[in-house]
């Protein structure tokens, strides 16, 4: 079993829709949870991070963590064509430095 | 520039050749990471540098892979005797420090080198 599982998609939605992207993980030691956005032929960029369980909101984006279920989500409200990208969840593994385990990424397409 | 710079952006080479991939991190970033991203797969950790030292080389797939960093700046990833399975995007990232808490020290990625082995 992979440490981090993520549905690869692709996920296609109409502009304005609410998007839900999800990951499950197996390592209960994970404490920080990150979402990266990767546009085609570009490097990933950190979108949001959260610590432990709960919600965090940033504009149209909300990150949600449920540690009891080992399940994290990223919600995008009022989705825009510019949100079309691959979204990767990621978790740093403790070990003295920021060693990050990434999900495979979900490709999102927002149709105008 | 202000971001992480990688060169070349694309590299096509024949099986068995050696390749060198270069990463210029953000100035002042002490931590540097190399990842491999195969088509349809997540990022695979290769190696981590703190300064010029590499405390963790555990992700290097074989002894054909090596990396070095000099001047606490530029890093080079070398793949010897390339194989077709080495075809991937090789990404470099740097961060101000290497604390596990990512909030103030996120990893900034370059756009990668797309390596194709014929």
Short mmCIF file of N, CA and C in Angstrom, two decimals, chain A residues 35-47 84-88 102, chain B residues 3-6 9 35 37 43 89-94 107-114:
data_model
loop_
_atom_site.label_atom_id
_atom_site.label_comp_id
_atom_site.label_asym_id
_atom_site.label_seq_id
_atom_site.Cartn_x
_atom_site.Cartn_y
_atom_site.Cartn_z
N UNK A 35 -1.04 20.93 0.03
CA UNK A 35 -1.56 20.80 -1.32
C UNK A 35 -0.70 21.64 -2.25
N UNK A 36 -0.23 20.99 -3.31
CA UNK A 36 0.54 21.68 -4.34
C UNK A 36 -0.30 21.72 -5.61
N UNK A 37 -0.10 22.77 -6.37
CA UNK A 37 -0.73 22.89 -7.67
C UNK A 37 0.38 22.86 -8.72
N UNK A 38 0.17 22.09 -9.77
CA UNK A 38 1.18 21.97 -10.81
C UNK A 38 0.52 22.19 -12.17
N UNK A 39 0.88 23.32 -12.79
CA UNK A 39 0.42 23.57 -14.15
C UNK A 39 1.27 22.75 -15.12
N UNK A 40 0.70 22.54 -16.30
CA UNK A 40 1.37 21.72 -17.30
C UNK A 40 2.77 22.26 -17.60
N UNK A 41 3.74 21.38 -17.56
CA UNK A 41 5.13 21.69 -17.89
C UNK A 41 5.75 22.72 -16.93
N UNK A 42 5.20 22.78 -15.73
CA UNK A 42 5.74 23.66 -14.69
C UNK A 42 6.02 22.83 -13.44
N UNK A 43 6.80 23.42 -12.53
CA UNK A 43 7.03 22.76 -11.26
C UNK A 43 5.87 22.98 -10.31
N UNK A 44 5.71 22.11 -9.32
CA UNK A 44 4.63 22.30 -8.34
C UNK A 44 4.85 23.57 -7.52
N UNK A 45 3.76 24.18 -7.11
CA UNK A 45 3.82 25.33 -6.22
C UNK A 45 2.92 25.07 -5.02
N UNK A 46 3.39 25.44 -3.84
CA UNK A 46 2.61 25.20 -2.63
C UNK A 46 1.37 26.08 -2.63
N UNK A 47 0.24 25.43 -2.48
CA UNK A 47 -1.05 26.13 -2.49
C UNK A 47 -1.51 26.40 -1.05
N UNK A 84 -7.42 24.98 -13.75
CA UNK A 84 -7.08 23.74 -14.45
C UNK A 84 -5.60 23.43 -14.27
N UNK A 85 -5.33 22.34 -13.61
CA UNK A 85 -3.97 21.97 -13.24
C UNK A 85 -4.02 20.59 -12.59
N UNK A 86 -2.87 20.10 -12.21
CA UNK A 86 -2.80 18.88 -11.41
C UNK A 86 -2.57 19.27 -9.96
N UNK A 87 -3.34 18.69 -9.07
CA UNK A 87 -3.25 19.01 -7.64
C UNK A 87 -2.66 17.81 -6.91
N UNK A 88 -1.58 18.06 -6.20
CA UNK A 88 -0.90 16.98 -5.47
C UNK A 88 -1.01 17.23 -3.98
N UNK A 102 4.66 12.61 -1.71
CA UNK A 102 3.63 13.20 -2.55
C UNK A 102 2.64 12.15 -3.03
N UNK B 3 13.53 32.74 -8.96
CA UNK B 3 13.08 31.39 -8.69
C UNK B 3 14.18 30.36 -8.86
N UNK B 4 13.81 29.09 -8.71
CA UNK B 4 14.73 27.98 -8.94
C UNK B 4 14.84 27.77 -10.45
N UNK B 5 16.06 27.70 -10.92
CA UNK B 5 16.30 27.55 -12.35
C UNK B 5 16.92 26.20 -12.65
N UNK B 6 16.38 25.49 -13.62
CA UNK B 6 16.92 24.19 -14.00
C UNK B 6 17.29 24.20 -15.48
N UNK B 9 16.06 22.48 -20.08
CA UNK B 9 14.63 22.23 -19.84
C UNK B 9 14.21 20.91 -20.48
N UNK B 35 13.93 15.54 -7.10
CA UNK B 35 12.83 14.60 -7.23
C UNK B 35 12.77 14.10 -8.67
N UNK B 37 9.83 12.66 -11.45
CA UNK B 37 8.39 12.54 -11.69
C UNK B 37 8.19 11.80 -12.99
N UNK B 43 5.71 12.62 -7.27
CA UNK B 43 7.11 12.97 -7.15
C UNK B 43 7.82 11.94 -6.28
N UNK B 89 10.64 13.48 -15.72
CA UNK B 89 10.94 14.87 -15.42
C UNK B 89 11.70 14.90 -14.10
N UNK B 90 12.84 15.55 -14.10
CA UNK B 90 13.65 15.66 -12.89
C UNK B 90 13.47 17.08 -12.34
N UNK B 91 12.94 17.14 -11.12
CA UNK B 91 12.61 18.42 -10.49
C UNK B 91 13.57 18.71 -9.35
N UNK B 92 13.92 19.96 -9.25
CA UNK B 92 14.76 20.42 -8.15
C UNK B 92 13.94 21.41 -7.33
N UNK B 93 14.13 21.39 -6.04
CA UNK B 93 13.46 22.34 -5.16
C UNK B 93 14.47 22.85 -4.15
N UNK B 94 14.25 24.06 -3.67
CA UNK B 94 15.09 24.58 -2.60
C UNK B 94 14.20 25.22 -1.54
N UNK B 107 9.13 24.42 0.17
CA UNK B 107 10.01 24.08 -0.94
C UNK B 107 9.52 24.79 -2.19
N UNK B 108 10.45 25.47 -2.87
CA UNK B 108 10.15 26.14 -4.12
C UNK B 108 10.74 25.31 -5.25
N UNK B 109 9.92 24.97 -6.21
CA UNK B 109 10.35 24.08 -7.28
C UNK B 109 10.74 24.83 -8.55
N UNK B 110 11.69 24.25 -9.26
CA UNK B 110 11.95 24.68 -10.63
C UNK B 110 10.97 24.00 -11.57
N UNK B 111 11.08 24.29 -12.85
CA UNK B 111 10.15 23.72 -13.83
C UNK B 111 10.62 22.37 -14.36
N UNK B 112 11.77 21.92 -13.92
CA UNK B 112 12.20 20.57 -14.24
C UNK B 112 12.98 20.44 -15.54
N UNK B 113 13.64 19.31 -15.64
CA UNK B 113 14.29 18.90 -16.89
C UNK B 113 13.57 17.65 -17.38
N UNK B 114 13.05 17.73 -18.61
CA UNK B 114 12.37 16.58 -19.20
C UNK B 114 13.41 15.74 -19.93
#
